[in-house]
Coordinates of C-alpha atoms and ligand atoms in Angstrom, one line a residue:
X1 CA 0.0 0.0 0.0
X2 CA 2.7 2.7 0.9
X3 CA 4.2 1.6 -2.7
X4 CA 0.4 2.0 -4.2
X5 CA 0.0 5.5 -1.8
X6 CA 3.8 7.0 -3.1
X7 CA 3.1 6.8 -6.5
X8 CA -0.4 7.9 -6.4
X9 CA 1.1 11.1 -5.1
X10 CA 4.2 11.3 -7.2
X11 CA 2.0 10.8 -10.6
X12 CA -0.8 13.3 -9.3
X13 CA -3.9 10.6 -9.1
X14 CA -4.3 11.5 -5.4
X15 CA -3.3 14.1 -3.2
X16 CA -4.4 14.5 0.9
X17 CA -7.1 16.8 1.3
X18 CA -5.8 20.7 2.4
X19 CA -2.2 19.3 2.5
X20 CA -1.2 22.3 2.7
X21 CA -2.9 23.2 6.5
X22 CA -1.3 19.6 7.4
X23 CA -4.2 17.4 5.6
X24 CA -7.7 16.7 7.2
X25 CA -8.3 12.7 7.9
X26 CA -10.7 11.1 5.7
X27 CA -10.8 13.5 2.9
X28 CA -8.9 13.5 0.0
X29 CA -8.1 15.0 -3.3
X30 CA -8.4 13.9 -7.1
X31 CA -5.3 15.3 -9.3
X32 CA -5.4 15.2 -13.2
X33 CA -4.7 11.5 -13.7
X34 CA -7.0 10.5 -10.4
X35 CA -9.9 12.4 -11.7
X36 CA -9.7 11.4 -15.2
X37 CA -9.9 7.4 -14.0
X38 CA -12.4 8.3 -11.4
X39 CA -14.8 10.1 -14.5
X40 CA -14.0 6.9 -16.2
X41 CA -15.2 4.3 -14.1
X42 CA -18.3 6.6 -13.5
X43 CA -18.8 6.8 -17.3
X44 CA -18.4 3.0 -17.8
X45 CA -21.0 2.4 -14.9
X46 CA -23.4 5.3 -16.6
X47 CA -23.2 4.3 -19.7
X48 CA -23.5 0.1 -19.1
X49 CA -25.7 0.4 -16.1
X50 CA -28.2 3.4 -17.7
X51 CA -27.6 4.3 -21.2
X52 CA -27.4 0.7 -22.4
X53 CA -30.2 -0.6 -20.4
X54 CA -33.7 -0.1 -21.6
X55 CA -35.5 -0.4 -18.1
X56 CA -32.9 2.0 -16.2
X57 CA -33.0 5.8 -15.8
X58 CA -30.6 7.7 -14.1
X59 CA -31.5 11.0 -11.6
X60 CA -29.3 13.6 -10.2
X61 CA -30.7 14.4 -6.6
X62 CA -29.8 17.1 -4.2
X63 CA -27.1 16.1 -1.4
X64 CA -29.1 17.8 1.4
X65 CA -32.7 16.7 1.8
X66 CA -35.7 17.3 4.0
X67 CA -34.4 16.0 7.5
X68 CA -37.3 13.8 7.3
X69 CA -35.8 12.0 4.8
X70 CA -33.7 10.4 7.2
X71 CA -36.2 10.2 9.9
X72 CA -38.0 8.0 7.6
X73 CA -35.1 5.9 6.2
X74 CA -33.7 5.2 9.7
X75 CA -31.0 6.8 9.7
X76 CA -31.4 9.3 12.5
X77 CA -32.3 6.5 14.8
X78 CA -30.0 4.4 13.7
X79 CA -27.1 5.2 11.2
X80 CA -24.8 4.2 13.9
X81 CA -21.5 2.7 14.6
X82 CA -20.4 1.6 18.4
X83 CA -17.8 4.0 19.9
X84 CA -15.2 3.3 22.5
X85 CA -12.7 6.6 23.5
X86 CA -9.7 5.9 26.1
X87 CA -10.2 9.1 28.3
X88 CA -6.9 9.3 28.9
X89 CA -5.3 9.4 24.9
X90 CA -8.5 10.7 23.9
X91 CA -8.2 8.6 20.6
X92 CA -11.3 6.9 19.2
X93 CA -11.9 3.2 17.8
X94 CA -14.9 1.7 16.6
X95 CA -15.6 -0.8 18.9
X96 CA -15.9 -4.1 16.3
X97 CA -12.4 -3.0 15.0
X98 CA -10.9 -3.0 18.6
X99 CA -10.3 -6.6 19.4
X100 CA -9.0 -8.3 22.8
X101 CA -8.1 -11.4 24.9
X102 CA -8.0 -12.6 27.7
X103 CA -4.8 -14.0 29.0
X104 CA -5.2 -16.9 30.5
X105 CA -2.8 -19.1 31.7
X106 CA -2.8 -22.7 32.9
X107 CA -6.4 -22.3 32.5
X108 CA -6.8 -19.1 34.9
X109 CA -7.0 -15.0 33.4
X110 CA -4.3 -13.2 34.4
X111 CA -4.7 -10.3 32.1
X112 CA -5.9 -8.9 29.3
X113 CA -4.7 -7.7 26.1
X114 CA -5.7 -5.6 22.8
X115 CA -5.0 -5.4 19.0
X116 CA -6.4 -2.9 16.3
X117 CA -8.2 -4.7 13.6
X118 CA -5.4 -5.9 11.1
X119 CA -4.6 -8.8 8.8
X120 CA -3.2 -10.7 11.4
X121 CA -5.3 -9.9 14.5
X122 CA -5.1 -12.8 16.5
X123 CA -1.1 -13.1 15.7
X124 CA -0.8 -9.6 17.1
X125 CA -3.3 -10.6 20.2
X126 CA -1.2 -14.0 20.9
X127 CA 2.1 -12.1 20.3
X128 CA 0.9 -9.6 22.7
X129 CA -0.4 -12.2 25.4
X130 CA 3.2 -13.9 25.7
X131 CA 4.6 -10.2 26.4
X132 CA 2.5 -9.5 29.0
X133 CA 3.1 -13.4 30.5
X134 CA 6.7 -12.2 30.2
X135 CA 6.4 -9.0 31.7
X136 CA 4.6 -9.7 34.8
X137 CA 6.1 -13.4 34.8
X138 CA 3.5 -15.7 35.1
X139 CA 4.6 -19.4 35.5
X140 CA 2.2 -21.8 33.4
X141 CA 1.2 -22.6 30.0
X142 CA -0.3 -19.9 28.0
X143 CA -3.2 -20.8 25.8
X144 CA -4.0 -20.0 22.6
X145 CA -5.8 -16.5 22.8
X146 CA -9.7 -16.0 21.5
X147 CA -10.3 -12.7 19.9
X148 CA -13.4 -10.5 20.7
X149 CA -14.5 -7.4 19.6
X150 CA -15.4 -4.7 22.1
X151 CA -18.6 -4.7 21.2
X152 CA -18.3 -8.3 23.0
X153 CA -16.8 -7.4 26.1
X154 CA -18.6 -7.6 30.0
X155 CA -18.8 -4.2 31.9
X156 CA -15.9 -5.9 34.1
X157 CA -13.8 -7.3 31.6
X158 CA -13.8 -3.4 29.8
X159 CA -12.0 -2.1 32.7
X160 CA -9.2 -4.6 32.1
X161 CA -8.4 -4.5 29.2
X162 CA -5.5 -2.1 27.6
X163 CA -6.2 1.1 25.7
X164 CA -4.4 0.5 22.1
X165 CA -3.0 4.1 22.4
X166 CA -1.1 3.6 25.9
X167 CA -0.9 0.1 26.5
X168 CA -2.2 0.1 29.9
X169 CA -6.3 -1.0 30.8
X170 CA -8.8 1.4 32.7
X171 CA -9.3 4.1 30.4
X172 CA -11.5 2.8 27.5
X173 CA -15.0 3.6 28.2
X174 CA -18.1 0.9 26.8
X175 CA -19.4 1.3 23.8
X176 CA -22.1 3.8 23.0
X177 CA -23.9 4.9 19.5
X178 CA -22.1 7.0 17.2
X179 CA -24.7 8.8 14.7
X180 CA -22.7 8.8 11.9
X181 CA -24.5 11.5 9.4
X182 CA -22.8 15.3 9.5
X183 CA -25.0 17.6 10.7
X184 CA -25.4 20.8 9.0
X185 CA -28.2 24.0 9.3
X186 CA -30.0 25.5 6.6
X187 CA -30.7 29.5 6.4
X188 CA -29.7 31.9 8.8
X189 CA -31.2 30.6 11.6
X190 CA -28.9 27.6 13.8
X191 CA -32.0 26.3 16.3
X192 CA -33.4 22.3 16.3
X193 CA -35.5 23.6 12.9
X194 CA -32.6 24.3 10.9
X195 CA -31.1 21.1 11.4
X196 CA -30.5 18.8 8.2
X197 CA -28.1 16.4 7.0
X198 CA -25.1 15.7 4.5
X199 CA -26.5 12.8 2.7
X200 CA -24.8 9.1 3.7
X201 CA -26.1 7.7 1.2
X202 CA -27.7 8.6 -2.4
X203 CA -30.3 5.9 -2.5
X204 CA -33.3 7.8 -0.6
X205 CA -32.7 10.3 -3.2
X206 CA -34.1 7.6 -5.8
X207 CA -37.0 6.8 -2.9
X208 CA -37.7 10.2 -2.2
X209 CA -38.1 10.8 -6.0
X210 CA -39.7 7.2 -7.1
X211 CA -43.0 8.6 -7.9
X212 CA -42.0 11.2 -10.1
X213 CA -40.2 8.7 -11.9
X214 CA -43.5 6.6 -12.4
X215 CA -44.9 9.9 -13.4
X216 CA -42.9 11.1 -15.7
X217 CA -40.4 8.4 -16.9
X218 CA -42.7 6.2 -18.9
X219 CA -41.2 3.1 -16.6
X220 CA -42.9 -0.1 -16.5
X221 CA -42.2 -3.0 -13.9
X222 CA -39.3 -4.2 -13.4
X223 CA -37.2 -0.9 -14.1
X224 CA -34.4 0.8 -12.3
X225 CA -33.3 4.3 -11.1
X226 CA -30.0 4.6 -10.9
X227 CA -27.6 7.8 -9.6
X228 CA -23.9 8.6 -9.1
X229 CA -23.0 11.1 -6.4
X230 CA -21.2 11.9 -3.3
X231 CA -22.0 10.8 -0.1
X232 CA -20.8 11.7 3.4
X233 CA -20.1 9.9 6.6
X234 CA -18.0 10.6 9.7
X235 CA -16.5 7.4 10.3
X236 CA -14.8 6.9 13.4
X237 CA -11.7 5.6 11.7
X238 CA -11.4 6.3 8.3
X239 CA -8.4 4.1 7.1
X240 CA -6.4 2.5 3.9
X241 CA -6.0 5.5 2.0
X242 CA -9.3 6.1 0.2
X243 CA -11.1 3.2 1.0
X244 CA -13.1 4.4 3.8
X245 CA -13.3 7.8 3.8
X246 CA -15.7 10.5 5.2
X247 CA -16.4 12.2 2.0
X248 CA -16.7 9.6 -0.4
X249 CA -19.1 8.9 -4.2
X250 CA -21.9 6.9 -5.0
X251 CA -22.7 4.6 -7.4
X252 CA -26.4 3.1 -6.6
X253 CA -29.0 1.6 -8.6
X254 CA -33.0 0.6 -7.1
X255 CA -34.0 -1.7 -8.9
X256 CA -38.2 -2.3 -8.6
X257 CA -39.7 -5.0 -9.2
X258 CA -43.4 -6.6 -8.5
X259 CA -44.5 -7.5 -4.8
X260 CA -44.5 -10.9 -6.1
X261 CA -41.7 -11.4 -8.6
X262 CA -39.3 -14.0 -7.6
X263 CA -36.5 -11.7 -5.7
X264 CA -34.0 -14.3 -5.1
X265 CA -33.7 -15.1 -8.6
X266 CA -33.6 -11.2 -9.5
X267 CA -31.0 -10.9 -6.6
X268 CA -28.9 -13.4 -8.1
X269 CA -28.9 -11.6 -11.3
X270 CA -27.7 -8.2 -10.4
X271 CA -24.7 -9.8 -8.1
X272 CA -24.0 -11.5 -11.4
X273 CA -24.3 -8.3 -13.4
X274 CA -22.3 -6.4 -10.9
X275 CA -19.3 -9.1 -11.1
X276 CA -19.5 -9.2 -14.5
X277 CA -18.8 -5.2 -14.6
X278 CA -16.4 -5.4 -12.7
X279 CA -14.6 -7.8 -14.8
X280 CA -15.4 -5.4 -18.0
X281 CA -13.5 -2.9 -16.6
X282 CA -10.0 -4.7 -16.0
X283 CA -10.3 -6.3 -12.2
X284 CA -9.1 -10.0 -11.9
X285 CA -12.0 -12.5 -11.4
X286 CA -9.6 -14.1 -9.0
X287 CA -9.4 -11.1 -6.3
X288 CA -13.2 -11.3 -6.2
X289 CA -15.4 -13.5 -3.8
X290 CA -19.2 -13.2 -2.1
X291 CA -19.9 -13.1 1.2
X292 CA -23.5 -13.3 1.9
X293 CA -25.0 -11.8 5.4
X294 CA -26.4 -14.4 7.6
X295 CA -29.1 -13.6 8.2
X296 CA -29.5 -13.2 11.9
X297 CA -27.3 -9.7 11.2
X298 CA -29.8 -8.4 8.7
X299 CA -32.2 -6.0 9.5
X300 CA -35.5 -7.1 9.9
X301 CA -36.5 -5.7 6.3
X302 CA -34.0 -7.1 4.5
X303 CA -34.2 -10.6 2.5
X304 CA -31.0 -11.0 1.6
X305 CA -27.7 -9.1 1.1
X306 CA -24.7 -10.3 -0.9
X307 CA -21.2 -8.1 -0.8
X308 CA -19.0 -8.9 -3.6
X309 CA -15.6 -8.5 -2.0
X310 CA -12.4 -7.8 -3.4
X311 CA -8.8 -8.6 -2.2
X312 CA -6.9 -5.6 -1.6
X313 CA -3.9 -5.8 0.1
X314 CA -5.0 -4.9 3.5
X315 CA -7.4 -8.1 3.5
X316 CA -10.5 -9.0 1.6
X317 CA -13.1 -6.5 2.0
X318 CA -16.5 -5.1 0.6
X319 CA -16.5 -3.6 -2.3
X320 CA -20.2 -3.9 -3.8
X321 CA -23.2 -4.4 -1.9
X322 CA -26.7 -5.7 -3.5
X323 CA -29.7 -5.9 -1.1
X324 CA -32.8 -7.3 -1.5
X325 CA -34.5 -4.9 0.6
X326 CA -38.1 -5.9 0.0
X327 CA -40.8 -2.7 0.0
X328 CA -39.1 -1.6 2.9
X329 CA -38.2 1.8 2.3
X330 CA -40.9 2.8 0.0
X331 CA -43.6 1.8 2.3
X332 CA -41.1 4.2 5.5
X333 CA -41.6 7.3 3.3
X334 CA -45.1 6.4 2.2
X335 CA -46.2 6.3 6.5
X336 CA -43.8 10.0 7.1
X337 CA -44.8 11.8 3.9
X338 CA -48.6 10.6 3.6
X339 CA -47.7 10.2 0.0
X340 CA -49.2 7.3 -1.5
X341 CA -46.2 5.2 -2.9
X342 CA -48.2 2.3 -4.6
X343 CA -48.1 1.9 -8.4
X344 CA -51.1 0.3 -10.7
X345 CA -49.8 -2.6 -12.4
X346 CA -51.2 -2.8 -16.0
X347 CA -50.3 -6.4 -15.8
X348 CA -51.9 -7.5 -13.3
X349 CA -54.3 -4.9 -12.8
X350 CA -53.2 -4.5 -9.1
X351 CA -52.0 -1.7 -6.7
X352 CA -49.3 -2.3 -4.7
X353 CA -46.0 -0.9 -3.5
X354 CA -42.8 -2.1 -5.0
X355 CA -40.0 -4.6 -3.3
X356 CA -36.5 -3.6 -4.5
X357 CA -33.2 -4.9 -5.4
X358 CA -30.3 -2.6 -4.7
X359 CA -26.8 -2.5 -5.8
X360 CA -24.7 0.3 -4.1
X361 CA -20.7 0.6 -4.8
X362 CA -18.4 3.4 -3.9
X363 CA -16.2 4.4 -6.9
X364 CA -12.9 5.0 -4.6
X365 CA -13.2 1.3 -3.7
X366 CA -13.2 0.2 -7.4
X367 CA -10.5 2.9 -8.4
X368 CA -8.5 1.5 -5.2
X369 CA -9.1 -1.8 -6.9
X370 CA -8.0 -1.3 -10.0
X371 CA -5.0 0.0 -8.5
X372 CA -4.2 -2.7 -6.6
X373 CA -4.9 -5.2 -8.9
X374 CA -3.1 -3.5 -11.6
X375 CA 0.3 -2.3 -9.7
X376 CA 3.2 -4.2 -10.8
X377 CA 7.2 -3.9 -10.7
X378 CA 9.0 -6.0 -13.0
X379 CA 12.7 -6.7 -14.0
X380 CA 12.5 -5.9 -18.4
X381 CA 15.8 -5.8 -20.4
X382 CA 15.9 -2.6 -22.2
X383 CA 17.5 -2.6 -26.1
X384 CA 21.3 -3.3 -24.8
X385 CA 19.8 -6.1 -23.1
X386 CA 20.4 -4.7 -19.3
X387 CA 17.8 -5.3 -16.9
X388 CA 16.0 -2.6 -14.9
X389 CA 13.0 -2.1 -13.4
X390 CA 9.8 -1.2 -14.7
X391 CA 6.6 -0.2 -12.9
X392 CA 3.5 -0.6 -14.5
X393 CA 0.2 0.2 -14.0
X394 CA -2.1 -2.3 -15.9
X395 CA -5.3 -0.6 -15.8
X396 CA -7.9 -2.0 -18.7
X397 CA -8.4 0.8 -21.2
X398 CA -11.7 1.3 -20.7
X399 CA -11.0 3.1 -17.3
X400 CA -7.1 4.6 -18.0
X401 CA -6.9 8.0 -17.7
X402 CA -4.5 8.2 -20.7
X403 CA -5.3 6.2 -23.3
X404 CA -2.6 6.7 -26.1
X405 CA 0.7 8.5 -25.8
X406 CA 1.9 10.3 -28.8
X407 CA 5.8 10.3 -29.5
X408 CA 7.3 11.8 -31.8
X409 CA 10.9 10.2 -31.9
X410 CA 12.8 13.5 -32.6
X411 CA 11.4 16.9 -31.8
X412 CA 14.2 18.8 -34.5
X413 CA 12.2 17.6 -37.3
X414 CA 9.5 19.9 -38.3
X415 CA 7.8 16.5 -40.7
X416 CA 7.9 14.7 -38.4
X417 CA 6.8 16.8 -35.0
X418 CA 3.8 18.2 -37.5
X419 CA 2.8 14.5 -38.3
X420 CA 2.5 13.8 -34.5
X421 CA 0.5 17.0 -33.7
X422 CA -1.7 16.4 -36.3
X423 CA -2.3 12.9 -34.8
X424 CA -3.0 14.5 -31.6
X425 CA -5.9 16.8 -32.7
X426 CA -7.6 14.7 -34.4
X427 CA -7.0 11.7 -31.4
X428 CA -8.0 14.0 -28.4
X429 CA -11.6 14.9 -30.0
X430 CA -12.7 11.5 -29.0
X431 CA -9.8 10.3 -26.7
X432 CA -7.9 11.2 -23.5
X433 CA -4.7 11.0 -25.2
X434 CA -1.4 12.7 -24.1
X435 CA 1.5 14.3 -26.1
X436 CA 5.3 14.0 -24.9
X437 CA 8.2 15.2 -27.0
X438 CA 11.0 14.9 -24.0
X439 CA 13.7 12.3 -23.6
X440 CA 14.9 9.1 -24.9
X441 CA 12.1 7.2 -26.1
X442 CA 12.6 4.0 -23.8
X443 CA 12.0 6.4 -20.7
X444 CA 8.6 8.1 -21.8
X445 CA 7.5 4.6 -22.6
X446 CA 8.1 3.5 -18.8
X447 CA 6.7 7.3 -18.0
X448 CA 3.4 6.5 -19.5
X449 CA 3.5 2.3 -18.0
X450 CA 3.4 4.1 -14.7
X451 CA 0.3 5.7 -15.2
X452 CA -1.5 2.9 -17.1
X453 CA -1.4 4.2 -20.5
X454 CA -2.4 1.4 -22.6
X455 CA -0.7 2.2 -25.8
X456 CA 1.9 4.5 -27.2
X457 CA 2.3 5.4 -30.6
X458 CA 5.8 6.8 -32.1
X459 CA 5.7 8.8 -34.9
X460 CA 9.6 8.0 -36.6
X461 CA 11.2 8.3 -40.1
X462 CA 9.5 6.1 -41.8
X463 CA 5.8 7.5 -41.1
X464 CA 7.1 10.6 -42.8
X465 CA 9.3 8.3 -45.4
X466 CA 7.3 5.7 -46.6
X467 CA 3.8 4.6 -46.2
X468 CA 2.5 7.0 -43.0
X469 CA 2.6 3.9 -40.5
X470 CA 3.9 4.4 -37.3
X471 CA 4.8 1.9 -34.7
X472 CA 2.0 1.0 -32.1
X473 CA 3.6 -0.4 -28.6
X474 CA 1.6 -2.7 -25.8
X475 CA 1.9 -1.5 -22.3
X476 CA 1.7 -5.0 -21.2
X477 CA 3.3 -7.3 -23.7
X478 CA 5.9 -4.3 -24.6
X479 CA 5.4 -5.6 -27.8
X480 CA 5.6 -3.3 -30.7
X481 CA 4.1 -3.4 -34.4
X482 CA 3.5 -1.2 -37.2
X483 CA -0.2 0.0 -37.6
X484 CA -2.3 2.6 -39.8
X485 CA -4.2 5.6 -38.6
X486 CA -7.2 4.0 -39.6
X487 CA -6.1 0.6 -37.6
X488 CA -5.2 2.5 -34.7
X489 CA -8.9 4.3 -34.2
X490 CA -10.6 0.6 -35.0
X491 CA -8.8 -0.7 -31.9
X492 CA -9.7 2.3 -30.0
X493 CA -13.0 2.2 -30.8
X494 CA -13.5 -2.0 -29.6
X495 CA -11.5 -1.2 -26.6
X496 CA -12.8 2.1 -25.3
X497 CA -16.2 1.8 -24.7
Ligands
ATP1 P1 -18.8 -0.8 5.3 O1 -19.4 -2.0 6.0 O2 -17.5 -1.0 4.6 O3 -18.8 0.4 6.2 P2 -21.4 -0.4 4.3 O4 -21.9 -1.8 4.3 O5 -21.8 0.5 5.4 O6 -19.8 -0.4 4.2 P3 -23.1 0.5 2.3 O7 -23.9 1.4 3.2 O8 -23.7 -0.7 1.8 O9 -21.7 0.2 2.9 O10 -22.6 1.4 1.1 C1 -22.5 0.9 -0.2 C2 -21.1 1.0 -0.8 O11 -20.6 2.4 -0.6 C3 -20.1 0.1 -0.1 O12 -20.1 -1.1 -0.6 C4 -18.8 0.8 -0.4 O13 -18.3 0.5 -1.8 C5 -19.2 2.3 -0.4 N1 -18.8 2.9 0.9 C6 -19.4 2.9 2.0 N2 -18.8 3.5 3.0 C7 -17.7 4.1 2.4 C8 -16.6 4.9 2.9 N3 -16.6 5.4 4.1 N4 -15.7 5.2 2.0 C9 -15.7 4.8 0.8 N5 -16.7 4.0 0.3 C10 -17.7 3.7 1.1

C-alpha cells in the first residue's frame, strides 16, 4: 500500500485533502490522472448500467434533503457505529475493529490484552499475550488467545483491558452509538428547525423521487433508477487511503420489481451483473469473492444481502453491496410523507408498493481496486539487453486515464513533430490522449507504464518516409508493431467503450 499511496502522489492521481494546512483525515483530493480514472469508471457504470439498459433511468438528486428523509429511512435513529474513547489518549476506535483477549494461563486470566483490527489480529493478540506473560512473569502454560470485539466485552472485563494508544487497561469507556450523518443548518437561523443532514447515502434520493419517476419516466415494472453522487459519513476511523473515507461517491441503482416477482432469482442476477462489470472494466475475477450476510445480522426488512468482496492488500473487504430490501423503504416514506407510494400494475391490474433490489458501490473502492490489482514492478531488459525495473500500472483501457501517448521520436524535425501534432488533434476529440516530445524514447514509454497508459504510438522516419505507419507499442506485452491511422482508431473504438 505505501508503494500503491507514493506513486499515487508522485503521478498526481491522489493528493491529501488541504495538505497544505497539514491534511484533514478522511478526505482526499483527485489530481489530473486520479480524476480522469475516477470520471471513467463513473462513465463506464453510466453508460452500461443506464444508457445501455432499456429499463434504467438515471437521476441527479440534491445532497441535502428534507431531515425527514432520514427520519423515515432510519438513519437518525439508527445510522450508527459503536464507539469506545480511552479518556486518557482521547483517541477513538470503533468498537468491532478493537479486538482483545484474555490471557489466560494454565487455565486461569491473568490479564488482558488488545490489538487494532489488522490482517493478522489474533497473531498480534497471541504475540501480545506472551509479552505480557513475560512481563509480569506468570509461570504456566499460556493458551492459545480467542479474539473478541469490544462490542463483546462484560462491563468488568472493559475495565481490564489495555487502551491500544497507551498500553495500559482502565481508560476505555463501553461502547455507545455513534450517529454517523454530519450535521449541517440550513438559512440563517442555527435552532433544532434548521437542522439537516449531509446525505450518507444517495439511495433515498431515488425513494424520495420514485414517484416522479413513475410519473414522468414512462417506466414499467421491473425498471431501475439509478444515480452517481457523493455521499458523506463521519466514520470513526477512516483508514487504507481512500477506502473508507468521510467524504466519499456513490454509485447506486433501485431496482423495482413486482411485490410478487421472484426476488431471489432477481437478486442473483444483479450480483452476477455487478461481477461481471467489474470484470469489464479490468479487475481480476480471482481477487473477487461473495460473502452473503447471515441472516441473523440483517435487518428485519432485508431478504437478503450479498457483498461482492475484493482482495486488496490490506485483507478482503467489501467492495459492492446488493440488497434485497423488499418494500421496505418505500412503504417508510409512504407512512412519514402521507404520500401514496403504490403503483397500478397494468399487468396484473393490481396496486401495490414495489419490493427492490439494490446494488450500491463506492467508486474510490473500485479505483483503489484497479489500482491494486493492476500495480506491478517487473525486472525488463531494455535494447542493450540490461535489466531494470519497470513499474507498470495495468489498468484495462476502458478506465485509463491516458489512453494513447503520442511520441514523436525526434522533436528537431519539423515533418515529423507536424505528423505527430496532427495525430493528436484529431485523437484528443474522442480520446484522453497525451503528447510527450522529451527524452529518450525508452523512458517516456516506462513514464506512461506508470500511469496505465495502454498504448503509445511513435511517430519516426519512416511515417514521414514511406507509407504514413507508425509503430503501435503494448503496455503489457511491450510488444511493438506497425499500424495505420485508420487501424489505430478501429482498436480504440472495440476497446474504449
Ligand atoms: P462498510 O461496512 O465497509 O462500512 P457499508 O456496508 O456501510 O460499508 P453501504 O452502506 O452498503 O456500505 O454502502 C455501499 C457502498 O458504498 C459500499 O459497498 C462501499 O463501496 C461504499 N462505501 C461505504 N462507505 C464508504 C466509505 N466510508 N468510504 C468509501 N466508500 C464507502
Amino acid at each position: 500500500m505505501e508503494t500503491l499511496v507514493a506513486l499515487c502522489k508522485r503521478r498526481g492521481f491522489i493528493f491529501q485533502s488541504s495538505e497544505i494546512y497539514g491534511g484533514i483525515n478522511g478526505f482526499f483530493d483527485f489530481g489530473p490522472l486520479g480524476a480522469e480514472l475516477k470520471k471513467n469508471i463513473r462513465d463506464c457504470w453510466w453508460n452500461d448500467m443506464v444508457r445501455r439498459r432499456d429499463d434504467i433511468v438515471g437521476i441527479e438528486t440534491s445532497i441535502i434533503m428534507h431531515p425527514k428523509v432520514w427520519e423515515a429511512s432510519g438513519h437518525v435513529a439508527g445510522f450508527t457505529d459503536p464507539l469506545v474513547d480511552c479518556r486518557v489518549s482521547k483517541q477513538r476506535y470503533r468498537a468491532d475493529q478493537l479486538f482483545f483477549a484474555a490471557v489466560v494461563v494454565d487455565g486461569k486470566t491473568v490479564g488482558y490484552v488488545s490489538a487494532l483490527e489488522s490482517e493478522r489480529t489474533v497473531e498480534a493478540l497471541q504475540e501480545a499475550a506472551e509479552v505480557f506473560k513475560r512481563k509480569k512473569a506468570v509461570q504456566g502454560k499460556l493458551e492459545a488467545v480467542q479474539a473478541r470485539d469490544m462490542t463483546e466485552a462484560r462491563p468488568d472485563e472493559i475495565a481490564l483491558i489495555p487502551s491500544p494508544a497507551t498500553g495500559e487497561p482502565g481508560s476505555l469507556t463501553p461502547p455507545r452509538s455513534f450517529n454517523m450523518m454530519f450535521q449541517t443548518n440550513v438559512g440563517a437561523m442555527t435552532d433544532a428547525a434548521s437542522v439537516a443532514y449531509l446525505r450518507p447515502e444517495t439511495a433515498q434520493g431515488m425513494f424520495a423521487d420514485f414517484k416522479s419517476v413513475v410519473d414522468t419516466g414512462r417506466v414499467k415494472l421491473p425498471f431501475g433508477i439509478a444515480q452517481i453522487g457523493k455521499s458523506f459519513r463521519n466514520e470513526i476511523t477512516p483508514r487504507n487511503f481512500i477506502f473508507r473515507s468521510r467524504e466519499f461517491e456513490q454509485m447506486e441503482m433501485e431496482y423495482f420489481i413486482h411485490e410478487d416477482a421472484d426476488w431471489a432469482k432477481c437478486h442473483r442476477e444483479w450480483i452476477n451483473w455487478c461481477k461481471d462489470w467489474l470484470v469489464s472494466i479490468g479487475l481480476p475475477e480471482s481477487h473477487l469473492s461473495e460473502y452473503n450476510h447471515p441472516k441473523e445480522k440483517l435487518a428485519f426488512y432485508s431478504r437478503g444481502t450479498t457483498d461482492i468482496m475484493f482482495r486488496y492488500p490490506f485483507g478482503v473487504q467489501e467492495l459492492w453491496g446488493i440488497a434485497a430490501r423488499g418494500d421496505y423503504d418505500l412503504k417508510q416514506h409512504e407512512k412519514h410523507s402521507g404520500v401514496p407510494q403504490a403503483i397500478f400494475d397494468e399487468a396484473t391490474k393490481k396496486k401495490f408498493v414495489p419490493h427492490v433490489i439494490e446494488p450500491a458501490v463506492g467508486v474510490d473502492r473500485i479505483f483503489l481496486a484497479a489500482l491494486c490489482a493492476g500495480y506491478a514492478e517487473e525486472d525488463v531488459k531494455d535494447d542493450k539487453g540490461n535489466v531494470e525495473k519497470r513499474t507498470v500500472l495495468r489498468l484495462s483501457p476502458r478506465i485509463a486515464p491516458v489512453k494513447v501517448a503520442i511520441l514523436p521520436l525526434v522533436k528537431n524535425k519539423p515533418d515529423l513533430v507536424a505528423r505527430a501534432e496532427e495525430l493528436h488533434s484529431r485523437l484528443k476529440r474522442k480520446y484522453a490522449v497525451f503528447y510527450d516530445e522529451s527524452g529518450a524514447i525508452g523512458r517516456r514509454y516506462r513514464r506512461q507504464d506508470e500511469i496505465g497508459t495502454p498504448w503509445c504510438v511513435t511517430i519516426d522516419f519512416e511515417t514521414i518516409e514511406k507509407d504514413g505507419s507508425f509503430t503501435l507499442r503494448e503496455r503489457d506485452s511491450m510488444k511493438q508493431r506497425r499500424i495505420q491511422e485508420a487501424e489505430l482508431f478501429a482498436l480504440l473504438e472495440e476497446k474504449v467503450y
